[in-house]
Amino acid sequence: MTETDIKLGEFGFAGDDHVVPFEVAALDARGRVVQLGPVLDAILSRHAYPEPVARLLAEAVALTALLGTSLKFDGKFILQTRSDGPVDMLVADFSTPKSLRAYARFDAERLEGAVRQGKASPSDLLGVGVLALTIDQGQYMQRYQGIVQLDGTSLEEAARTYFRQSEQIPTEVRLSVARQFTRGDDGAVENWRAGGLLAQFLPEAPDRLRLPDLPGGDGDDGDAPDPTDESWNEVKVLLGTVEHDELLDPTVGSERLLYRLFHEHGVRVFEGTPVIDDCSCSRDRIRSVLDSFTAEEIAESTENGAISVACEFCSKQYEFDPAEFAPAQ
């Protein structure tokens, strides 16, 4: 057994499609790392998105996995963008304990124009709008929602802003996406991979968490200490050394990456939480929506004698007989 194996513990490596929590007590930092492989491939492949859209949605899925697996109760975490860019909506959600799903809506003509003009970066594709992060604890509990403005910002930057504004926690986020080709029996096989790393500064002393005023504040912080003290500065410097390929490389793995970054400070790595491609749609759920339609809406939804509904997430088709929804005589 090597020194690395000893440091990482006896439970082994989580591998793809697991979110790995970690703690660096010496630097008052905690966080999570994820590498997505087959799960991401399944989500993206069923829609055959153009590459720029697939990359952007993959970032949203990785970020949702990082944030959703932090829930300590039965519920759902939902990430949604609404903006004026070629990709005007992204939706990704995580349902406890491990279910992920996602889809993107885009304007094909505007997307082609943006690509021709060399404006296909994530911020260009999103444009101006909002990012909403919602925590849903069930029908008998109030939802919590945080809103972040999108104005030429990436999902990474928007996530940092969310934690700064809504949670008042210094947070760093790294996201990486790649389309990879591997050799198969019938030639090259395309696979999507995504990686994400989230680290937060969570010291025991509350005064070390006080943040300077956000833009537009009153500017009166008195003698508040700089929250980004040497411990947090070191965390940010170390995270800045992470290459995009390292977040994606299955031969590196989340545990090895964390060991490389923080072994001098004593990183503690916890057992990974699996995530799966799992849509929550069902015939009963869709029927309950149709039950609320008026007779006129049922008639408008009927085509060739049937009501056909496709789930936007998993593309599964459901068909209903309009007579099922006829008002009682």
Tab-separated table of C-alpha atoms in Angstrom:
chain	number	residue	atom	x	y	z
A	1	MET	CA	0.000	0.000	0.000
A	2	THR	CA	1.418	3.371	-1.012
A	3	GLU	CA	1.543	6.523	1.085
A	4	THR	CA	-1.264	7.963	-1.060
A	5	ASP	CA	-3.499	4.968	-0.347
A	6	ILE	CA	-2.882	5.338	3.378
A	7	LYS	CA	-3.718	9.025	3.357
A	8	LEU	CA	-6.914	8.454	1.398
A	9	GLY	CA	-8.297	5.836	3.774
A	10	GLU	CA	-9.461	2.268	3.426
A	11	PHE	CA	-12.772	2.729	1.577
A	12	GLY	CA	-11.215	3.038	-1.887
A	13	PHE	CA	-11.869	5.464	-4.695
A	14	ALA	CA	-15.357	6.733	-5.496
A	15	GLY	CA	-14.855	6.931	-9.268
A	16	ASP	CA	-17.172	8.535	-11.786
A	17	ASP	CA	-20.657	9.772	-10.912
A	18	HIS	CA	-19.923	10.230	-7.219
A	19	VAL	CA	-19.714	13.474	-5.242
A	20	VAL	CA	-16.840	13.309	-2.764
A	21	PRO	CA	-17.000	15.582	0.330
A	22	PHE	CA	-13.787	16.755	1.965
A	23	GLU	CA	-12.505	18.848	4.855
A	24	VAL	CA	-9.207	20.644	5.393
A	25	ALA	CA	-9.470	21.500	9.086
A	26	ALA	CA	-6.129	23.303	9.198
A	27	LEU	CA	-7.409	25.814	6.625
A	28	ASP	CA	-11.041	25.938	7.865
A	29	ALA	CA	-12.187	24.735	4.457
A	30	ARG	CA	-14.796	22.219	3.377
A	31	GLY	CA	-16.135	21.246	0.022
A	32	ARG	CA	-17.071	18.641	-2.556
A	33	VAL	CA	-15.605	17.267	-5.775
A	34	VAL	CA	-17.386	15.438	-8.588
A	35	GLN	CA	-16.419	13.700	-11.806
A	36	LEU	CA	-19.345	12.863	-14.092
A	37	GLY	CA	-19.084	10.269	-16.862
A	38	PRO	CA	-21.866	7.816	-17.814
A	39	VAL	CA	-24.556	9.851	-16.036
A	40	LEU	CA	-23.692	12.982	-18.000
A	41	ASP	CA	-23.434	11.020	-21.241
A	42	ALA	CA	-26.933	9.637	-20.727
A	43	ILE	CA	-28.430	13.076	-20.000
A	44	LEU	CA	-26.829	14.764	-23.012
A	45	SER	CA	-27.081	11.986	-25.582
A	46	ARG	CA	-30.875	11.615	-25.517
A	47	HIS	CA	-31.312	15.191	-26.771
A	48	ALA	CA	-28.446	15.395	-29.301
A	49	TYR	CA	-27.663	18.980	-28.298
A	50	PRO	CA	-25.259	21.044	-30.414
A	51	GLU	CA	-21.822	21.022	-28.791
A	52	PRO	CA	-21.937	24.557	-27.283
A	53	VAL	CA	-25.318	23.818	-25.675
A	54	ALA	CA	-24.145	20.441	-24.393
A	55	ARG	CA	-21.089	22.031	-22.787
A	56	LEU	CA	-23.176	24.653	-21.029
A	57	LEU	CA	-25.744	22.141	-19.778
A	58	ALA	CA	-22.928	19.852	-18.589
A	59	GLU	CA	-21.610	22.699	-16.416
A	60	ALA	CA	-25.098	23.158	-14.964
A	61	VAL	CA	-25.359	19.431	-14.209
A	62	ALA	CA	-21.966	19.349	-12.471
A	63	LEU	CA	-22.838	22.420	-10.391
A	64	THR	CA	-26.235	20.934	-9.490
A	65	ALA	CA	-24.588	17.699	-8.352
A	66	LEU	CA	-22.170	19.630	-6.129
A	67	LEU	CA	-24.905	21.719	-4.527
A	68	GLY	CA	-27.732	19.206	-4.450
A	69	THR	CA	-25.801	16.508	-2.613
A	70	SER	CA	-25.317	18.919	0.291
A	71	LEU	CA	-29.022	18.612	1.220
A	72	LYS	CA	-29.457	17.032	4.655
A	73	PHE	CA	-33.174	16.268	4.213
A	74	ASP	CA	-35.533	14.709	1.683
A	75	GLY	CA	-36.124	17.268	-1.007
A	76	LYS	CA	-35.038	18.728	-4.299
A	77	PHE	CA	-32.431	21.252	-5.439
A	78	ILE	CA	-33.246	23.063	-8.688
A	79	LEU	CA	-30.916	25.185	-10.817
A	80	GLN	CA	-32.609	27.246	-13.521
A	81	THR	CA	-31.533	30.061	-15.811
A	82	ARG	CA	-33.787	32.413	-17.760
A	83	SER	CA	-31.972	34.782	-20.048
A	84	ASP	CA	-32.017	36.535	-23.417
A	85	GLY	CA	-29.121	34.628	-24.989
A	86	PRO	CA	-29.298	31.884	-27.641
A	87	VAL	CA	-29.627	29.395	-24.769
A	88	ASP	CA	-32.531	31.050	-22.995
A	89	MET	CA	-33.156	28.372	-20.367
A	90	LEU	CA	-31.222	25.693	-18.519
A	91	VAL	CA	-32.861	23.464	-15.928
A	92	ALA	CA	-31.062	20.892	-13.799
A	93	ASP	CA	-32.393	19.343	-10.632
A	94	PHE	CA	-31.263	16.895	-7.992
A	95	SER	CA	-33.773	14.856	-5.963
A	96	THR	CA	-32.526	13.197	-2.811
A	97	PRO	CA	-30.898	10.845	-2.348
A	98	LYS	CA	-29.211	10.641	-5.771
A	99	SER	CA	-31.371	11.487	-8.816
A	100	LEU	CA	-30.154	13.948	-11.480
A	101	ARG	CA	-31.924	15.231	-14.584
A	102	ALA	CA	-31.523	18.260	-16.871
A	103	TYR	CA	-32.468	19.878	-20.155
A	104	ALA	CA	-31.709	23.016	-22.168
A	105	ARG	CA	-33.858	25.220	-24.394
A	106	PHE	CA	-32.187	27.130	-27.201
A	107	ASP	CA	-32.834	29.012	-30.436
A	108	ALA	CA	-31.073	27.033	-33.187
A	109	GLU	CA	-30.872	29.974	-35.606
A	110	ARG	CA	-29.439	32.371	-33.016
A	111	LEU	CA	-27.027	29.692	-31.836
A	112	GLU	CA	-25.683	29.155	-35.357
A	113	GLY	CA	-25.217	32.907	-35.717
A	114	ALA	CA	-23.357	33.150	-32.415
A	115	VAL	CA	-21.019	30.307	-33.406
A	116	ARG	CA	-20.279	31.954	-36.773
A	117	GLN	CA	-19.403	35.200	-34.990
A	118	GLY	CA	-17.147	33.452	-32.485
A	119	LYS	CA	-19.513	34.253	-29.598
A	120	ALA	CA	-20.145	30.790	-28.214
A	121	SER	CA	-18.640	31.156	-24.737
A	122	PRO	CA	-20.937	30.219	-21.831
A	123	SER	CA	-21.496	33.869	-20.956
A	124	ASP	CA	-22.323	34.725	-24.583
A	125	LEU	CA	-24.778	31.849	-24.865
A	126	LEU	CA	-26.553	32.786	-21.646
A	127	GLY	CA	-26.700	36.531	-22.215
A	128	VAL	CA	-28.508	38.707	-19.680
A	129	GLY	CA	-30.996	37.240	-17.231
A	130	VAL	CA	-31.125	35.441	-13.904
A	131	LEU	CA	-29.907	32.262	-12.275
A	132	ALA	CA	-32.333	30.849	-9.704
A	133	LEU	CA	-31.219	28.283	-7.131
A	134	THR	CA	-34.200	26.691	-5.371
A	135	ILE	CA	-34.404	24.317	-2.413
A	136	ASP	CA	-37.715	22.470	-2.214
A	137	GLN	CA	-38.413	20.537	0.998
A	138	GLY	CA	-41.808	19.211	-0.104
A	139	GLN	CA	-45.384	20.450	-0.450
A	140	TYR	CA	-45.817	21.281	3.250
A	141	MET	CA	-42.626	23.340	3.548
A	142	GLN	CA	-41.831	26.771	2.141
A	143	ARG	CA	-39.401	26.880	-0.748
A	144	TYR	CA	-36.141	28.777	-0.436
A	145	GLN	CA	-34.885	30.532	-3.553
A	146	GLY	CA	-31.796	32.609	-4.263
A	147	ILE	CA	-31.585	34.786	-7.384
A	148	VAL	CA	-28.361	35.898	-9.075
A	149	GLN	CA	-28.146	38.258	-12.029
A	150	LEU	CA	-26.564	36.959	-15.226
A	151	ASP	CA	-24.887	39.747	-17.161
A	152	GLY	CA	-21.990	38.398	-19.156
A	153	THR	CA	-21.109	36.007	-16.341
A	154	SER	CA	-20.371	32.285	-16.360
A	155	LEU	CA	-22.104	29.732	-14.143
A	156	GLU	CA	-18.912	29.556	-12.058
A	157	GLU	CA	-19.010	33.299	-11.425
A	158	ALA	CA	-22.751	33.283	-10.765
A	159	ALA	CA	-22.349	30.517	-8.172
A	160	ARG	CA	-19.649	32.489	-6.346
A	161	THR	CA	-21.905	35.543	-6.344
A	162	TYR	CA	-24.813	33.494	-4.984
A	163	PHE	CA	-22.847	32.295	-1.960
A	164	ARG	CA	-21.412	35.753	-1.374
A	165	GLN	CA	-24.795	37.473	-1.467
A	166	SER	CA	-27.209	34.847	-0.146
A	167	GLU	CA	-25.103	32.734	2.188
A	168	GLN	CA	-22.340	35.190	3.123
A	169	ILE	CA	-19.797	32.381	2.756
A	170	PRO	CA	-16.533	32.830	0.815
A	171	THR	CA	-16.772	30.179	-1.884
A	172	GLU	CA	-14.689	29.052	-4.844
A	173	VAL	CA	-16.130	26.993	-7.698
A	174	ARG	CA	-14.306	25.281	-10.551
A	175	LEU	CA	-16.154	23.604	-13.440
A	176	SER	CA	-14.710	21.780	-16.421
A	177	VAL	CA	-16.329	20.010	-19.392
A	178	ALA	CA	-14.873	18.046	-22.288
A	179	ARG	CA	-16.029	15.907	-25.176
A	180	GLN	CA	-13.730	12.917	-25.430
A	181	PHE	CA	-13.297	10.247	-28.084
A	182	THR	CA	-12.325	6.685	-27.253
A	183	ARG	CA	-11.687	3.734	-29.514
A	184	GLY	CA	-14.544	1.246	-29.790
A	185	ASP	CA	-15.243	-1.890	-31.815
A	186	ASP	CA	-16.936	0.193	-34.516
A	187	GLY	CA	-14.530	3.132	-34.479
A	188	ALA	CA	-14.329	6.264	-32.367
A	189	VAL	CA	-16.904	6.613	-29.580
A	190	GLU	CA	-17.878	10.052	-28.258
A	191	ASN	CA	-18.224	10.537	-24.516
A	192	TRP	CA	-18.928	13.598	-22.397
A	193	ARG	CA	-17.224	14.237	-19.077
A	194	ALA	CA	-17.587	17.009	-16.522
A	195	GLY	CA	-15.783	17.818	-13.323
A	196	GLY	CA	-16.498	20.244	-10.524
A	197	LEU	CA	-14.888	21.386	-7.315
A	198	LEU	CA	-16.498	23.568	-4.649
A	199	ALA	CA	-14.624	24.829	-1.582
A	200	GLN	CA	-15.931	27.059	1.207
A	201	PHE	CA	-14.335	28.948	4.073
A	202	LEU	CA	-16.109	27.841	7.268
A	203	PRO	CA	-14.061	28.854	10.322
A	204	GLU	CA	-15.317	28.248	13.841
A	205	ALA	CA	-14.757	31.903	14.781
A	206	PRO	CA	-17.776	33.833	13.373
A	207	ASP	CA	-15.879	37.116	13.034
A	208	ARG	CA	-13.643	35.570	10.396
A	209	LEU	CA	-16.670	35.117	8.147
A	210	ARG	CA	-17.656	38.795	7.954
A	211	LEU	CA	-17.613	39.915	4.357
A	212	PRO	CA	-16.812	43.401	3.044
A	213	ASP	CA	-19.739	45.356	1.653
A	214	LEU	CA	-21.084	44.178	-1.659
A	215	PRO	CA	-21.173	46.696	-4.521
A	216	GLY	CA	-23.876	49.221	-3.756
A	217	GLY	CA	-23.650	48.785	0.011
A	218	ASP	CA	-23.242	51.598	2.524
A	219	GLY	CA	-19.493	51.026	2.794
A	220	ASP	CA	-19.473	51.062	6.629
A	221	ASP	CA	-17.670	47.963	7.802
A	222	GLY	CA	-15.983	49.534	10.807
A	223	ASP	CA	-13.031	47.426	11.849
A	224	ALA	CA	-14.310	44.188	10.313
A	225	PRO	CA	-11.405	41.837	9.645
A	226	ASP	CA	-10.627	40.745	6.127
A	227	PRO	CA	-12.506	37.432	5.808
A	228	THR	CA	-10.134	36.234	3.130
A	229	ASP	CA	-7.352	35.725	5.689
A	230	GLU	CA	-4.257	33.670	5.045
A	231	SER	CA	-6.051	30.338	5.406
A	232	TRP	CA	-8.628	31.170	2.761
A	233	ASN	CA	-6.027	32.849	0.562
A	234	GLU	CA	-4.021	29.638	0.590
A	235	VAL	CA	-7.079	27.591	-0.350
A	236	LYS	CA	-7.712	29.876	-3.330
A	237	VAL	CA	-4.092	29.728	-4.423
A	238	LEU	CA	-4.120	25.932	-4.282
A	239	LEU	CA	-7.377	25.721	-6.216
A	240	GLY	CA	-5.868	28.027	-8.807
A	241	THR	CA	-3.312	25.331	-9.610
A	242	VAL	CA	-5.986	22.839	-10.688
A	243	GLU	CA	-5.859	22.221	-14.429
A	244	HIS	CA	-9.108	21.628	-16.295
A	245	ASP	CA	-7.866	18.207	-17.394
A	246	GLU	CA	-7.315	17.184	-13.770
A	247	LEU	CA	-10.971	17.726	-12.967
A	248	LEU	CA	-11.908	15.389	-15.819
A	249	ASP	CA	-9.213	12.709	-15.821
A	250	PRO	CA	-10.608	9.416	-14.445
A	251	THR	CA	-7.064	8.210	-13.756
A	252	VAL	CA	-6.592	11.107	-11.343
A	253	GLY	CA	-9.908	10.760	-9.514
A	254	SER	CA	-11.393	13.044	-6.901
A	255	GLU	CA	-9.457	11.600	-3.955
A	256	ARG	CA	-6.088	11.797	-5.691
A	257	LEU	CA	-6.786	15.377	-6.745
A	258	LEU	CA	-7.661	16.372	-3.178
A	259	TYR	CA	-4.538	14.661	-1.874
A	260	ARG	CA	-2.383	16.541	-4.391
A	261	LEU	CA	-3.935	19.844	-3.408
A	262	PHE	CA	-4.101	19.590	0.369
A	263	HIS	CA	-1.930	16.731	1.662
A	264	GLU	CA	0.451	19.136	3.418
A	265	HIS	CA	-2.451	20.369	5.551
A	266	GLY	CA	-4.090	17.013	6.226
A	267	VAL	CA	-7.140	16.676	4.000
A	268	ARG	CA	-9.948	14.436	5.239
A	269	VAL	CA	-11.884	12.720	2.454
A	270	PHE	CA	-15.313	11.216	3.057
A	271	GLU	CA	-17.097	8.415	1.231
A	272	GLY	CA	-18.610	9.535	-2.042
A	273	THR	CA	-22.327	10.008	-2.682
A	274	PRO	CA	-23.507	8.370	-5.935
A	275	VAL	CA	-25.628	10.269	-8.457
A	276	ILE	CA	-27.730	8.634	-11.172
A	277	ASP	CA	-29.599	9.640	-14.314
A	278	ASP	CA	-33.168	9.376	-13.059
A	279	CYS	CA	-36.198	11.367	-14.200
A	280	SER	CA	-39.135	11.780	-11.838
A	281	CYS	CA	-41.760	11.998	-14.577
A	282	SER	CA	-44.626	9.479	-14.530
A	283	ARG	CA	-47.959	8.882	-16.195
A	284	ASP	CA	-49.772	9.699	-12.960
A	285	ARG	CA	-47.989	13.051	-12.583
A	286	ILE	CA	-48.760	14.124	-16.122
A	287	ARG	CA	-52.353	12.957	-15.782
A	288	SER	CA	-52.743	15.110	-12.657
A	289	VAL	CA	-51.692	18.141	-14.701
A	290	LEU	CA	-54.124	17.295	-17.504
A	291	ASP	CA	-56.889	16.837	-14.928
A	292	SER	CA	-56.636	20.571	-14.220
A	293	PHE	CA	-57.215	21.503	-17.896
A	294	THR	CA	-60.503	22.954	-19.037
A	295	ALA	CA	-62.514	21.246	-21.777
A	296	GLU	CA	-61.230	23.847	-24.248
A	297	GLU	CA	-57.604	23.189	-23.251
A	298	ILE	CA	-58.118	19.428	-23.587
A	299	ALA	CA	-59.534	19.980	-27.080
A	300	GLU	CA	-56.597	22.195	-28.044
A	301	SER	CA	-54.143	19.561	-26.771
A	302	THR	CA	-55.743	16.748	-28.797
A	303	GLU	CA	-54.188	15.760	-32.098
A	304	ASN	CA	-55.202	12.766	-34.228
A	305	GLY	CA	-57.560	11.647	-31.490
A	306	ALA	CA	-54.975	11.551	-28.689
A	307	ILE	CA	-53.097	13.775	-26.277
A	308	SER	CA	-49.357	13.216	-26.598
A	309	VAL	CA	-46.972	14.567	-23.962
A	310	ALA	CA	-43.180	14.291	-24.071
A	311	CYS	CA	-41.100	14.808	-20.928
A	312	GLU	CA	-38.664	17.633	-21.569
A	313	PHE	CA	-36.065	15.982	-19.363
A	314	CYS	CA	-35.975	12.339	-20.463
A	315	SER	CA	-37.949	12.587	-23.750
A	316	LYS	CA	-40.286	9.765	-22.720
A	317	GLN	CA	-43.617	9.905	-24.580
A	318	TYR	CA	-47.005	9.559	-22.872
A	319	GLU	CA	-50.332	9.226	-24.685
A	320	PHE	CA	-53.807	9.799	-23.252
A	321	ASP	CA	-57.341	9.370	-24.534
A	322	PRO	CA	-59.118	12.761	-24.361
A	323	ALA	CA	-62.236	10.934	-23.180
A	324	GLU	CA	-60.448	10.276	-19.876
A	325	PHE	CA	-60.770	13.988	-19.114
A	326	ALA	CA	-64.344	14.548	-20.252
A	327	PRO	CA	-66.431	16.347	-17.602
A	328	ALA	CA	-68.838	14.165	-15.673
A	329	GLN	CA	-72.402	14.207	-17.018
